[in-house]
XYZ file of C-alpha atoms in Angstrom:
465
model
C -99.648 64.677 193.393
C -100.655 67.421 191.403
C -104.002 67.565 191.522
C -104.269 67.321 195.358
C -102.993 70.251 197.986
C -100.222 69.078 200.061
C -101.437 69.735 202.929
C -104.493 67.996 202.750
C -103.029 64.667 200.978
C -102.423 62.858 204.335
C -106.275 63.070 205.438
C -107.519 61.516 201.671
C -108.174 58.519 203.153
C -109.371 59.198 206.792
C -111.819 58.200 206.893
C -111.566 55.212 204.709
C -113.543 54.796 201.527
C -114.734 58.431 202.167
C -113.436 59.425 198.366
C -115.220 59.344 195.256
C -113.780 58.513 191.620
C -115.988 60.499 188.750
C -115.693 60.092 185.230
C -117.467 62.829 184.316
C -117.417 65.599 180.793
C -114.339 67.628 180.483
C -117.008 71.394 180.608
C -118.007 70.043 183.968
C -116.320 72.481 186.473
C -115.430 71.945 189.845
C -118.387 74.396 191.159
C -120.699 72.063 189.618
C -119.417 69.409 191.144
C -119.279 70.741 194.228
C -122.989 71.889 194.163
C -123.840 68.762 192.829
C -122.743 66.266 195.454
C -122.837 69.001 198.293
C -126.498 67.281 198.878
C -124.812 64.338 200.373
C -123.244 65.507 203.582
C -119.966 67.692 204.072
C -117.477 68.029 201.244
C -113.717 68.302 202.316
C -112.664 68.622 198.937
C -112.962 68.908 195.073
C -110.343 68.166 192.751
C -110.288 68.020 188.736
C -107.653 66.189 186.962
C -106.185 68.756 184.441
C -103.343 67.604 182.123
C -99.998 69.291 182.759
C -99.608 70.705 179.458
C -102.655 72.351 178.199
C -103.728 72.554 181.768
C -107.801 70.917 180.426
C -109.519 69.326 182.518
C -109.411 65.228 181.916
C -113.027 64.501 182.579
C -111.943 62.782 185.704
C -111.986 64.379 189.072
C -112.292 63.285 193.169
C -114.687 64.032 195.679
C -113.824 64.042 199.328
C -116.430 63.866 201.943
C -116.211 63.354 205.795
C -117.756 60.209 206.032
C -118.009 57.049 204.641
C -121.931 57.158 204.843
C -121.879 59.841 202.978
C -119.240 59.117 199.792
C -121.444 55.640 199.776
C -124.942 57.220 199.090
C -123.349 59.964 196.610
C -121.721 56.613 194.789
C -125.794 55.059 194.799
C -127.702 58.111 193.887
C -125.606 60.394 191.342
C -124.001 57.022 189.454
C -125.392 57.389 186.053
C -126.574 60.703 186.285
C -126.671 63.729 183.560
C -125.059 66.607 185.712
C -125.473 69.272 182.506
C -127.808 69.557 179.547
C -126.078 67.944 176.803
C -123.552 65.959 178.499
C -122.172 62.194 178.734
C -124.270 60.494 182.689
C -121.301 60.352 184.561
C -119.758 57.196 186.780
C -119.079 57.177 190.277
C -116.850 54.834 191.883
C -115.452 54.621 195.321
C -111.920 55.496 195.030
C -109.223 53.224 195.914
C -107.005 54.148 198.819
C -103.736 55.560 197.899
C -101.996 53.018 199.576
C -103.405 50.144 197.147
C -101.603 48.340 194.641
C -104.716 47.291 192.998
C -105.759 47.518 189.471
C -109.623 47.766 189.705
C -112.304 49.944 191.347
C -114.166 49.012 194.653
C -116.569 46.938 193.929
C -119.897 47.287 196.087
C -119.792 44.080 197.261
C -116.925 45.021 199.170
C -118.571 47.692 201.020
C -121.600 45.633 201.975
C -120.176 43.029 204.820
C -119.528 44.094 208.307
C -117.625 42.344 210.924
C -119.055 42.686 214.702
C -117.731 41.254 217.862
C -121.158 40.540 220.238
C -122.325 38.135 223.126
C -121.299 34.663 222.805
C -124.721 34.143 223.767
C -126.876 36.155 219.906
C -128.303 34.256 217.821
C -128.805 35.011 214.512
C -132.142 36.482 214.928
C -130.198 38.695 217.650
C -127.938 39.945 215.649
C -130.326 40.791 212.514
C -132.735 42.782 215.106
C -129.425 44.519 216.285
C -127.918 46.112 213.054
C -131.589 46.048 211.151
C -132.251 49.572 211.797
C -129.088 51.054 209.675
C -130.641 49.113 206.762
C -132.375 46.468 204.703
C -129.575 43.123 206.051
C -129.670 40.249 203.226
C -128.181 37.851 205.712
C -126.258 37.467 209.484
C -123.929 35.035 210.076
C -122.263 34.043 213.664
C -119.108 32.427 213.979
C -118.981 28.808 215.852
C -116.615 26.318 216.531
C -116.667 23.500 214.247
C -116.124 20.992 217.298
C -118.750 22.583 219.599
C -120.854 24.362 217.536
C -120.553 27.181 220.376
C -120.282 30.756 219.371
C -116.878 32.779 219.618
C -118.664 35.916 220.156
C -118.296 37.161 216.403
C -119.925 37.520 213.122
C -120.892 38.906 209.452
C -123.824 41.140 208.749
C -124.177 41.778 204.673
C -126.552 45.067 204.011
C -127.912 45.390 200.061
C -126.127 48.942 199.753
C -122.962 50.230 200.835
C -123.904 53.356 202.412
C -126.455 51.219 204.902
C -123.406 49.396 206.349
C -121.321 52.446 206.088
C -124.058 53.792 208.497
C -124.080 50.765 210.672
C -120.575 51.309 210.929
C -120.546 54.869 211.975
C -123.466 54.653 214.384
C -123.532 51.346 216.484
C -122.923 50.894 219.540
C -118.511 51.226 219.653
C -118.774 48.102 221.991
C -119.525 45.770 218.670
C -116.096 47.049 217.372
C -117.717 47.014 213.947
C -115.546 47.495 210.545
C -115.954 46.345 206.621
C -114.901 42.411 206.605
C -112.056 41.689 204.219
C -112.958 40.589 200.829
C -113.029 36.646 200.951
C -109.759 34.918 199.199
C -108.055 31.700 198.464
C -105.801 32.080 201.339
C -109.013 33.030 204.208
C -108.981 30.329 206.800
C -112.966 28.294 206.383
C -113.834 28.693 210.005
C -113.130 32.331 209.840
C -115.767 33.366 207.037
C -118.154 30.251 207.534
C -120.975 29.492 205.537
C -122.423 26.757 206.239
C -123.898 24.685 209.714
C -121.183 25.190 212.787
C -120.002 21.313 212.588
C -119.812 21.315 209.041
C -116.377 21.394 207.588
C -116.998 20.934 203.514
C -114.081 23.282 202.813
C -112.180 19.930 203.862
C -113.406 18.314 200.971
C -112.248 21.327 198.176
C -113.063 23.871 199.913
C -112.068 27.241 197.434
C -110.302 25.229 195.109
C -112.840 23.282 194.081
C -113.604 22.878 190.850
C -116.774 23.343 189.424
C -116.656 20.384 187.221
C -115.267 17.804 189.547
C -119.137 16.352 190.885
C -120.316 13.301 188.610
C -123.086 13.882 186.757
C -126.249 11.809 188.266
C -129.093 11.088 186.452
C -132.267 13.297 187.792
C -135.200 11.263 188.695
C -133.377 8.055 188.463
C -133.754 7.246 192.159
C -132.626 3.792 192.866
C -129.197 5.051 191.600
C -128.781 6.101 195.222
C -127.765 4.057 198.069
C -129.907 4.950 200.258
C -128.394 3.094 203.103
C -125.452 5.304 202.927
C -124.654 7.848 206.377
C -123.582 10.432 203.813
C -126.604 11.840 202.989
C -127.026 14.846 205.330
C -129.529 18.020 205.592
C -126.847 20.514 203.823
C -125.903 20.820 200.221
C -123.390 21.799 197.639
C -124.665 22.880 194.172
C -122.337 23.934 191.487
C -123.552 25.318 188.329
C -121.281 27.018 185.193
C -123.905 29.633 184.878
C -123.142 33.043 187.145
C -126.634 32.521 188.925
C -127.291 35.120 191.460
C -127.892 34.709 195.075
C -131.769 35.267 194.413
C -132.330 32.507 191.507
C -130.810 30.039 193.977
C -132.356 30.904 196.659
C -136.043 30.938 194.839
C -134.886 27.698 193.237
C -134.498 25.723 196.628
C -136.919 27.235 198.312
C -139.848 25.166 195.975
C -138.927 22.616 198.276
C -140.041 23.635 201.980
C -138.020 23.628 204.826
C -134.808 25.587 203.538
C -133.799 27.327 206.228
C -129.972 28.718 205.000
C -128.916 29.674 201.337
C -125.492 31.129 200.594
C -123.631 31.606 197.146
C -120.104 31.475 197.547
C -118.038 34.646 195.995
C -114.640 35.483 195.078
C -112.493 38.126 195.903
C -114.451 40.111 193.139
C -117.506 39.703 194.532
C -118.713 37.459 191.562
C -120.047 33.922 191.935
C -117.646 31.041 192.456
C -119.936 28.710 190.729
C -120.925 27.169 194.333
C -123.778 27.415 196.875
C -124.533 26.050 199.947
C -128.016 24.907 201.129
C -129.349 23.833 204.451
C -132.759 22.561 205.269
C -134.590 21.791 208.010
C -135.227 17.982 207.848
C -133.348 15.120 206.006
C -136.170 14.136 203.467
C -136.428 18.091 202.144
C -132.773 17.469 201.283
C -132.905 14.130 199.786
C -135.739 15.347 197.984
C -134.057 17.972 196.454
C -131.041 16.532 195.339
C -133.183 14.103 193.454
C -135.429 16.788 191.824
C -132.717 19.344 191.030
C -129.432 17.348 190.425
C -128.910 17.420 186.745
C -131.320 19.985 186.346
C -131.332 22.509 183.657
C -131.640 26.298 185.013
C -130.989 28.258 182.791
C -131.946 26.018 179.815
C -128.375 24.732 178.914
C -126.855 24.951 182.124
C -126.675 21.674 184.183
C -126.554 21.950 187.906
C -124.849 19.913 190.394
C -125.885 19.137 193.656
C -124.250 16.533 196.350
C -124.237 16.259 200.055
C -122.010 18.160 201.936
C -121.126 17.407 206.163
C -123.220 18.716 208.538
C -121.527 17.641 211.559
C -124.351 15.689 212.484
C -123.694 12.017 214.469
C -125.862 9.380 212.374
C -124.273 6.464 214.377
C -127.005 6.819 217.209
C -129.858 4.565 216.917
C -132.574 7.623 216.226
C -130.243 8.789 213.883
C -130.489 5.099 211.946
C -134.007 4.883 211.677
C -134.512 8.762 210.791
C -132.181 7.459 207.593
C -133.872 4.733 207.129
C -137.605 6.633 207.172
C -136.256 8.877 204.627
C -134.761 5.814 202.444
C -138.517 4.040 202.584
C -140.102 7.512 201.392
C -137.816 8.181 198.691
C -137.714 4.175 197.472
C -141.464 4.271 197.940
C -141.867 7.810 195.429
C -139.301 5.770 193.536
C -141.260 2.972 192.265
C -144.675 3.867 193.273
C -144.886 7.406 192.424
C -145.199 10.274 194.315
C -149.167 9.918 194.498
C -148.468 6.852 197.079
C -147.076 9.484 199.576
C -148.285 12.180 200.217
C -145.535 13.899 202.380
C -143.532 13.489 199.125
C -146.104 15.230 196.763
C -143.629 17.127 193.904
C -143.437 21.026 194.762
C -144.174 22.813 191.362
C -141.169 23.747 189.564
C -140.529 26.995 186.947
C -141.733 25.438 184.124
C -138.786 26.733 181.450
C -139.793 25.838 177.828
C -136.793 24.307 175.628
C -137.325 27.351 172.902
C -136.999 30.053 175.550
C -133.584 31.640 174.271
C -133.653 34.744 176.788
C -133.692 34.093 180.786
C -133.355 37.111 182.559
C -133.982 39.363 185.471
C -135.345 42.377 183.582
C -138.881 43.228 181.607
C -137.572 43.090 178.094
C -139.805 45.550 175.615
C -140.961 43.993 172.693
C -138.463 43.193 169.729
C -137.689 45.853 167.670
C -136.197 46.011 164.000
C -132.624 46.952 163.769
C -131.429 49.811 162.283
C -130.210 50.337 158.371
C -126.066 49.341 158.534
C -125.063 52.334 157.129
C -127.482 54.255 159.692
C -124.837 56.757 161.925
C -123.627 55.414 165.196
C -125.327 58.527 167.626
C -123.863 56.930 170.508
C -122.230 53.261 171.906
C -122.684 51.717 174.812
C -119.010 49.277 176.718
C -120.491 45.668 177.813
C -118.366 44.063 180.152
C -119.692 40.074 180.528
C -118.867 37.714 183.399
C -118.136 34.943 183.336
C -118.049 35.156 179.738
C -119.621 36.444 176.316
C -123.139 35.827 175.105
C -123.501 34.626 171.854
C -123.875 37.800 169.348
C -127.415 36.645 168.307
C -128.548 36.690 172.089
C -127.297 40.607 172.316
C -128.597 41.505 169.500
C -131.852 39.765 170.659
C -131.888 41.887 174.021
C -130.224 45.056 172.637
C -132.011 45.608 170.033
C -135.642 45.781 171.950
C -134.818 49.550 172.862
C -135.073 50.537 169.548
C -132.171 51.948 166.853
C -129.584 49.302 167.427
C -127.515 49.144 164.553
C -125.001 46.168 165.204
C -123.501 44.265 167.593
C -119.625 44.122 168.112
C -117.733 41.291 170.558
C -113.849 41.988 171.031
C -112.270 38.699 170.162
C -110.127 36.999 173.044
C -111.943 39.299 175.065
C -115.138 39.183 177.561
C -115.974 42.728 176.095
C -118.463 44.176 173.475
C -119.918 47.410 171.690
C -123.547 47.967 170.908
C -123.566 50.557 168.478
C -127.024 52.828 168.212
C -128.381 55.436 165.944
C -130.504 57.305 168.487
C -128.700 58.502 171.894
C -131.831 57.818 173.765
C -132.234 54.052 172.706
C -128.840 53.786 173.854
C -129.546 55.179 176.960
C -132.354 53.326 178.240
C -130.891 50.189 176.846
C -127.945 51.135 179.696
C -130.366 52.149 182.160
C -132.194 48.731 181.977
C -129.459 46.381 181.261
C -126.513 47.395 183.431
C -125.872 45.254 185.985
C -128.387 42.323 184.814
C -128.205 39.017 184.284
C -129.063 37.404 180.912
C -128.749 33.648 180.097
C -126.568 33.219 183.430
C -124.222 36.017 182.559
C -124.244 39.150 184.278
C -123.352 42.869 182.471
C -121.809 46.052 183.140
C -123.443 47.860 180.668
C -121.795 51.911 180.531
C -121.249 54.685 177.733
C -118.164 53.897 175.777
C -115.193 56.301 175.286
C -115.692 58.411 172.237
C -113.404 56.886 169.326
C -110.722 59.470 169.909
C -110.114 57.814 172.827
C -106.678 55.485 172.787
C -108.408 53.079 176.028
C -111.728 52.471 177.614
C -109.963 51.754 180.962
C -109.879 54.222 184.079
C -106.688 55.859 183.707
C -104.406 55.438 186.967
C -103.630 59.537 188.212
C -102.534 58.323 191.690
C-alpha cells in the first residue's frame, strides 16, 4: 500500500500485534510521533496516512515497534493523550494484522490470555507463582480431563494489561511454549477453554448457546420451594443476569457468602459478558445458601439474577455423600422455618444494602450534580458513547453527564446503541471522558471518546489496509 515502503511491508506483522493504529490531528507530523512513542522501546517504523490527492495527512497514521511488549505499553500509556498544545487526545489501538478480514479493532481482552504447556503435575498455585513476576495475573486455569480430573499438562493465565502478558510471552522460559489463547467462540470445544471444576461438564446442558432467559424464575427466600432431597444440588453454580455485570461485582457479590473458592464470567468473542458466570465453593451448604439468598435477587436495582446448580462431577450415590445432603437439607429446612437465629452456622452474611430510589449504580466517584447548560449555549466540543449491551435511558446520561459541568444535551441515535453528549466547555467534556470511558453505569458499560468534528461524513475507523 501506499503509505507503507515495499520493502518493509512483509515484516508489519512480525512480530505479531507489534503495530499501533493512531487516530491522531492532521498538524501532527511524523517526527512527533516518532519522538513521542520512541519512549517505549525501538521503533521500526512511522507512517502517516496522506490522501492521494492533496497529499494531507488523514489524522491517522501506524507505529511499528519490535516487540509486542512494547506496542502493548505505548497502546496503555499514550491512549488518550494530548501530543500538542491545542490538539484533539489521540486513540491508540493495536492494529489488526493485514491478513484479517475483521471489521473491528483488537480489543484488550484479547491480548490478556496466555496459553502455556507445563508439568502435568502444577497446580494452580504453581502456575500463578510461575508467570506472576511478568505481571499482576487475575486468574490461572489448568486443563483436566473431565473423566479423571487429571491434568493434560496445559493451561490459561489472564494478566489485567496486555503488555504484562506480552512480556510473559517474550521472556518465559521457551519450554512453556507460551502464545496469546484464541479469543473464545461458539464453535471452541468446552474441555478446551474450561471454566469450571475438572468433572463438571455444564456446557452439556447449553453450554454457549444458552440463553439467558431460559432458568425459571424462583422465588428468593421461599425455601421449602426446594426439594431438598434432590442429588442435583451440587457445590458449583450458574448465574445469569441481563445486566453486563463485570467480573468484579460478581465476584464481590458471592464472595458475602464464605467459602467461594472459583469465580469466572463467561465472555464472548468480544470480550464482553455473555450474561453467565460460574461459581464454585468450597462446601455444599455455602452453595445452597447462596442460591437461596441471591436467586431472584435484584443487583443492579431492576435487574433480576438467576442462579441454579450446575454438575460438579461429584458422586452423591455413596453413603457419606447421602448424609452430607441430607445435613445440608436439615440446616437449610431448619433456617427455613425457624429462622436463621436457630443456627448459627447459617447466620445471614450482610448483603449491599441497595435502596429502591438509587437510580445510578456505578463503578466511578460521580461529582456532585451540576445544572445543565442554556440550549442555545455553543457546543465547544462532543464526546461518541458507545453502550453495551444496550442504551441507558436519556434521563440516566444526562444524570451522570451532566455532573462535570457545561453539558448542554443529551443525544441517543435511534436503532442504534450510540449517543452524543454535547458540551459548552472543552474541559467538562474532557474530564467527563476521562472518568467515564470504559465504566459501567446501571449494568451497562461505555466507550466514552471525542467525536468526529461535524464535517466528518462517519465516526468509524476508516479501513486504509
Amino acid at each position: 500500500m501506499e503509505e507503507y515502503p515495499a520493502k518493509q511491508t512483509e515484516n508489519l506483522d512480525d512480530p505479531p500485534n507489534s503495530r499501533l493504529f493512531v487516530v491522531t490531528s492532521r498538524s501532527i507530523t511524523e517526527e512527533e510521533l516518532r519522538e513521542s512513542f520512541s519512549v517505549f522501546g525501538d521503533i521500526q517504523g512511522v507512517w502517516v496516512v496522506k490522501d492521494k490527492q492533496t497529499k494531507e495527512s488523514k489524522g491517522i497514521c501506524y507505529v511499528k515497534f519490535s516487540k509486542s511488549s512494547q506496542a502493548c505499553l505505548a497502546m496503555e500509556e499514550m491512549h488518550g493523550k494530548v501530543l500538542a498544545e491545542g490538539t484533539k487526545p489521540i486513540k491508540v489501538f493495536i492494529a489488526q494484522s493485514r491478513s484479517s478480514t475483521r471489521h473491528r479493532d483488537v480489543e484488550d481482552e484479547e491480548l490478556t490470555r496466555i496459553f502455556v504447556m507445563i508439568p502435568k503435575s502444577f497446580s494452580e498455585e504453581d502456575l500463578k507463582n510461575t508467570f506472576k513476576e511478568y505481571g499482576d495475573i487475575e486468574y490461572c486455569v489448568i486443563i483436566k480431563n473431565k473423566t479423571t480430573g487429571e491434568s493434560k499438562g496445559l493451561g490459561y493465565v489472564r494478566y489485567y494489561k496486555p503488555s504484562q502478558a506480552a512480556v510473559a510471552i517474550e521472556n518465559c522460559d521457551k519450554t512453556y511454549r507460551a502464545i496469546l489463547a484464541e479469543p473464545r467462540t461458539k464453535n471452541t470445544a468446552p474441555e478446551e477453554y474450561p471454566v469450571g471444576p475438572p468433572r463438571g461438564d455444564y456446557s452439556s446442558s447449553g453450554g454457549d448457546s444458552m440463553n439467558q432467559y431460559a432458568f425459571p424464575m424462583a422465588d428468593p427466600g421461599n425455601y421449602p420451594v426446594m426439594d431438598y432431597r434432590s442429588s442435583d444440588m451440587t457445590r458449583c453454580l450458574m448465574i445469569s443476569t441481563r445486566a453486563a455485570l463485570t467480573q468484579e461485582q460478581v465476584f464481590a457479590l458471592f464472595d458475602i457468602i464464605p467459602g467461594m473458592e472459583y469465580c469466572e464470567l463467561q465472555r464472548d468473542a468480544y470480550g464482553m459478558s455473555k450474561g453467565h458466570a460460574l461459581i464454585r465453593y468450597s462446601n455444599l451448604g455455602s452453595a445452597v445458601y447462596a442460591k437461596e439468598k441471591l436467586n431472584g435477587f435484584e443487583y443492579p436495582p431492576g435487574n433480576r439474577l438467576v442462579v441454579n446448580f450446575v454438575d460438579d462431577g461429584e458422586d452423591r450415590s455413596s453413603p457419606v455423600g447421602r448424609m452430607a445432603m441430607q445435613f445440608v437439607a436439615t440446616q437449610m429446612m431448619s433456617a427455613a422455618w425457624n429462622g436463621p437465629s436457630s443456627s448459627q452456622a447459617m447466620k445471614p452474611p450482610s448483603f449491599p444494602s441497595v435502596s429502591p430510589m438509587a437510580r445510578i449504580q456505578t463503578d466511578v466517584n460521580l461529582p456532585s450534580m451540576k445544572k445543565l447548560a442554556p440550549p442555545d449555549s455553543k457546543a465547544k466540543e462532543r464526546l461518541f458513547v458507545v453502550f453495551s449491551p444496550s442504551p441507558l435511558p436519556p434521563d440516566v446520561l444526562e444524570d451522570v453527564f451532566c455532573r462535570f459541568g457545561s453539558l448542554i444535551e443529551v443525544h441517543l441515535v435511534p436503532g442504534r446503541k450510540v449517543g452524543y453528549m454535547k458540551y459548552a466547555d472543552k474541559q467538562c467534556a474532557d474530564e467527563a471522558m476521562a472518568a467515564l470511558h470504559g465504566r459501567v453505569v446501571n449494568g451497562v458499560k461505555m466507550k466514552v471518546m471525542l467525536a468526529d468534528p461535524p464535517r466528518e461524513e462517519s465516526h468509524k475507523r476508516p479501513r486504509t489496509y
